[in-house]
Amino acid sequence: MKYADVVVVGAGATGAGVARDLALRGIGVALVDRSDVAGGTSGRNHGLLHSGGRYVVKDTRAAEECIRENAILRRIAAHCIDPCDGLFVSLEGDDPTYADAFEKACAAAGIDARRIGPADARAREPLLAPTVREAFVVPDAAVDPFFLCLANVVDAAEHGAEVLIHHELRGVLCTGGRVTGVRLASLLDGSETELGCRVVVNAAGPWAGVVAQRAGVEVSLLLSQGTLVVTQARLVRGVVNRLRPPSDGDIIVPGGPVCLVGTTSLAVPTPDDPRPARGEADRLIAQGAELVPSLATARVIREFAGIRPLYQDRGSAADGRAVSRGFAVLDHSKRDGLDGFVTVVGGKLTTYRLMAEQVSDLVAARLGNEQPCTTAGTVLPGSEAVDGARWPDEMPGWEARALLSRHGSRAFDLVSEEVERGGKLEGLSFVCLCESVPEAEVRWAIRHLFARTLDDVRRRTRVGMGPCQGMTCGPRTVAVLAQELGLTPTRSDAMLHEFIVERRKGGEALVGRMGAAQEELNRSAFRAILLGREVKP
Amino acid sequence: MTVHVVVIGAGVAGCMTAVAARRAGASVTVVSRSAGSTALCTGAVSLDGTTGAAVDEASRRISIDALCEAGGLARSGGAFMLSTGAVMTGDLVATNHLAGALGHLEGKSVLVAGIPGLASVNAPDIARRLVERGIRAMPASIPIDGLRRTFELTAFPVARAMDEADLIGSWARAVGARVAADGFDVVALPPVMGLQAHEAGRRILQSELGVPWFELLGAPPTVPGMRLWQDLQRYMSNNGVTLLHADVKHAVIKADCIVQLRAWDGEVVHELFPDQVVLATGRFVTGGIVLEGRLVEALLDLPVYGREDDERSRLEAGVLADSDHRAVTEAGEVVIENVRVAGAVRAGGSYATGTAGIGLAAVTGWAAGTRAALSVVEIDHHAARRTVQAIPRPGGEGCLGCEMCASVCPVLSQAIKDGPWYPGPRGLSSLVRSGPLLRAAGDPLSLCTLCAACSTVCPAGGRNHETVAWLRARLIESSPDDAPEPHRAMPRVIETSGNVYGEKLEPLFGPRREDAELAFFPGCSLSYFERESASRTIRLLESLGLPLSIVDGVCCGGPLDVIGLDPTARAVQANRQAVARTGARIVVATCPRCVHRLAHDLDLPGVTVEHTLTLLDRLLPGSQVLEKLRSGLAGRTVTYHDPCEMGRYLGRYDEARRVLALVGVRIVEMASTRERSACCGAGGGLRAVDSRLSREISRRRVTQADETGADYLLTECPSCLHNLRTGKKRKQAIGVDDLTSFFGSVL
């Protein structure tokens, strides 16, 4: 039986962070996820690097954690972060006392919040509502969650971790109250394997309860669904928050070329397959338009939902917004008498590194490893300084910029590998025109970033995320996957089919928002793409 | 009395309506604002849904035959592999695809020829799929000699490069060599074998490949789809249909009949007085039907049948029609007596849901056109009138990613050949949605010629050329170091020298009469590059019988439009005074940009600003000089280049042709003309930024003109004139001149 010191279940931000932290300490890690890196909640959020302002009035501790981690991530994950800053904006009619409370709380938590007048606010954000009364500038930022998680996974792998995505945890093997291994099934080929280990870290986010059950312990979560909509254009320069207690539709976060408007909070019974509820998108847009009126008529290209895995101590019964956004590390040897099983729940993207540090401290101690945590001071792959790296002469600056925005300093490696492959830049031909994704980037994602499916490639390249939602890039990308992985046409057809069906779901509720023309064109193209493909579900 | 049928929309439905109405004796005007779903088809026509389409079998057959003739299609019925790897049935396909029916490939060995850098056709993947179907197939990757770029090739610009005989010829030879070496029976080609000149390309392929060949079909958008659309436009023209590129904004209705349509072409409102109207406006892609909370027919607010909350019902939504193809309510009552519907704007049947194809559009179009031409409606002219306003299209925000713009962009097709990297109109306007990329885009942004060809084909109504000017302004404002030097320097150059070239220009020689009624504003280019032409133009203007004076002004500020700026108040004032000094009531210029600017800026009471063509069109018919021109120009054959800023900007195509006809010269049209006129390469400030690229674009245009066999290539814009002269090769015999200078040369 193969062996790793620690099996981390869940390749979201937390699990990836734990895997990296442990690997940097020299501990053997296997990172397991039934879908992909950032396939769950970590890939289904605004991509907001909190300053802490959103929680500062109610939850000082969470706010303090946020601002500390915010500063750390700007250093170690610079290539994933758009340091665009943010505004907290109050409009005419908003409770004026909240601003003072906000200012005071920010000062106490160490958040640099600068009060500005309506003219300055609109100079920073030209599309802000004319009814803006005042605003605070805070060090919010936009972070690309896919690439942040991925950078952690890549670093873990470069330090010896094994990455087992598309592997489902089927069971936790225990002997005498002690974890001895796990049983895994590959969801790509159906094979089952056993993997020995001493510790299992349950970082499965909304599925933490399910994973705990596999080990025979109980973890109770409050699953709170948040819905977001994605606009076709970037309407804001920086993050725009409403200066009031958190509510629906009160935050707009830029994400590269688009912006995301969120979020709702809705208790749901199951973490699987979150779907925006009817009317959620309309509500978000109506409320977001109070902040940025042009949102009301903006073209919306997608809506999606993610599940917040809020930890609920046994017995408490608060609703989604009231439950702390803080996190909990559960040592099941103390809690349930199961040695070698640790659960980490709650928290947020901004504090993933801190969560990982605390989990890893516990695990390292359990394994007798005395290495200190180094993640706060070690730059992630892609954010390294580049000395003397050069683009080939023929390479357009624009393309370089697009690759840099996704892969940071590793973009140079991607291009030089392409040049070495054929001596030419053929592979820099676009598979995706909406997001300027070259074929070489798809190959890079497969060879170096663990991508095995079309959806994996999407997360690593933005293929399929533009307005056409896979119409052009889907067939092109799947053909590259087929070549690289030796997939049969039947298998790649099924993959394409699955991808397009999934992409279509994101647009269903939005046809009313200037999307009917796009829907008609995409459906026509999809028909031509999928016709005659022997799809076996 | 001839019935005047106005058809709105120029896809398959509109074309078939128009031609059917013509055959039934009507006079027909087709108004269309862009390419649409026809241009976005796979290139193969499905006849799904045509059998139950409320027409009899004979009419169905006639309309399908007409479509085949119009689009160069043949009946096939076989299954075809698309470049995406999918397989579909094509009931009618262009001859380029016929040999690719999978049934024909059985037992043969197929070479799948890919083009390196063209990611839309993955030859190894297609070959593998053919092999899985039991067909012997081998992929090959064969580069195109003469394309400097070997990556980031997209279908439309490659197809346009393949329009050149040399280029497609050398590629075909390379493929032919592979065929001969390895003994293949059939060759599968990417669907990029020419766009406008694909018929000439076909002949070259036939002679060079030596074995049967076919183009793969593609998923929308495709080059074959665009070819079909272009063929239909030509077919309509050849059948005596008047084509108008404009957007119908208003309909005036009297006693349940449309009596007037007002169509806007970006600058001018055209008034049409139809007896019968047929809507062939398509569904959502072209905005015939829009979803604004509810489903709405966008032009006349006709009742729409379909449920917006059900995907299938929504995709098949449209206007109901009676057996006479008139729009009716659900209760069957005719809504507007003289309005019929054809194609996808009609309820039921959609390619998107798999229940119809464009064959249905042909069938309903033919039927509606025939009925319209034969219908007579008595209009009660005393009845009350009401005006219906159409719902506007969303514009640039609505980009569908359809790549139609890439099929016409002059810079893109030249740049992939031997120019700098250029992402095309869609790429440039997508900058609006990607702030961080704007800085990296300074160079490509400066290459757009603002010719507006992309804006005329955009189904979503995007005004790409305006977006580019706006982005340039934003770049100069936010990050001037990333803007090209000529753009940064232009305001200062114009301010200090009074002209866009920064040179000290001698005033033009010519009359400066105190009693002037007509004032000639020469503008920078004419004064700098084309003084010869200028003097001949002045000679012509003098001969019109109005006292003439030359305006000694400064640059009108028009060049600043290309970087999104207005002229300074000082320049405007200087020109106002210069014009006032002449005392003339009419200011005339050969430069459309000067005309546009001065008309907007001068603000002198009683003074009008006209283009020379407008003036000639008005004054020449009764003028004494006409006979002299007729005798001097007799026997000459000319072709006319529509300057973008006259044609696509102002919708003025006819003045030049009327004036030319008046003097009795023979006019032959180039392959791309009027709305589809190819840019000369001078626009948008390109000449200052990249003179080589600008010249290469003009070479293509001159070559197109030369191919017509005309003696002269005429235009009426000093910028175009100068650039076309630059682009003329010595061995080309064709003369290049401004229309007015050409006329002046015989005086």
mmCIF file of N, CA and C in Angstrom, chain B residues 13 29 37 84-85 177 246 337 355 393 408 472 508 548 741:
data_model
loop_
_atom_site.group_PDB
_atom_site.id
_atom_site.type_symbol
_atom_site.label_atom_id
_atom_site.label_comp_id
_atom_site.label_asym_id
_atom_site.label_seq_id
_atom_site.Cartn_x
_atom_site.Cartn_y
_atom_site.Cartn_z
ATOM 1 N N ALA B 13 -34.286 34.855 -45.733
ATOM 2 C CA ALA B 13 -35.707 35.195 -45.819
ATOM 3 C C ALA B 13 -35.907 36.476 -46.624
ATOM 4 N N THR B 29 -37.303 47.293 -52.519
ATOM 5 C CA THR B 29 -36.184 47.856 -51.764
ATOM 6 C C THR B 29 -35.961 46.969 -50.541
ATOM 7 N N SER B 37 -28.240 35.954 -38.987
ATOM 8 C CA SER B 37 -28.158 34.511 -38.781
ATOM 9 C C SER B 37 -27.750 33.750 -40.037
ATOM 10 N N THR B 84 -15.352 20.964 -36.184
ATOM 11 C CA THR B 84 -15.390 20.752 -34.739
ATOM 12 C C THR B 84 -15.371 19.272 -34.391
ATOM 13 N N GLY B 85 -15.490 18.405 -35.388
ATOM 14 C CA GLY B 85 -15.533 16.975 -35.117
ATOM 15 C C GLY B 85 -16.949 16.429 -35.065
ATOM 16 N N ALA B 177 1.549 18.453 -53.517
ATOM 17 C CA ALA B 177 2.785 17.669 -53.458
ATOM 18 C C ALA B 177 2.637 16.529 -52.446
ATOM 19 N N ALA B 246 -29.383 50.493 -43.833
ATOM 20 C CA ALA B 246 -29.907 51.450 -42.854
ATOM 21 C C ALA B 246 -30.748 50.697 -41.837
ATOM 22 N N GLU B 337 -52.587 45.816 -42.316
ATOM 23 C CA GLU B 337 -53.039 45.260 -43.593
ATOM 24 C C GLU B 337 -51.899 44.899 -44.549
ATOM 25 N N THR B 355 -35.608 22.451 -34.847
ATOM 26 C CA THR B 355 -36.884 22.226 -35.531
ATOM 27 C C THR B 355 -36.933 22.879 -36.909
ATOM 28 N N ARG B 393 -31.169 48.739 -30.891
ATOM 29 C CA ARG B 393 -30.304 47.616 -30.517
ATOM 30 C C ARG B 393 -29.342 48.024 -29.413
ATOM 31 N N VAL B 408 -14.509 41.439 -42.472
ATOM 32 C CA VAL B 408 -14.419 42.632 -43.320
ATOM 33 C C VAL B 408 -13.269 43.563 -42.951
ATOM 34 N N ARG B 472 -8.821 55.179 -27.664
ATOM 35 C CA ARG B 472 -7.592 55.927 -27.907
ATOM 36 C C ARG B 472 -7.551 57.156 -27.008
ATOM 37 N N LEU B 508 -2.834 77.562 -51.573
ATOM 38 C CA LEU B 508 -3.084 77.065 -52.923
ATOM 39 C C LEU B 508 -3.243 78.216 -53.890
ATOM 40 N N LEU B 548 -15.907 82.088 -57.282
ATOM 41 C CA LEU B 548 -15.251 81.175 -56.347
ATOM 42 C C LEU B 548 -14.128 81.865 -55.579
ATOM 43 N N SER B 741 -11.164 66.227 -59.901
ATOM 44 C CA SER B 741 -9.919 66.495 -60.606
ATOM 45 C C SER B 741 -9.951 65.847 -61.992
#
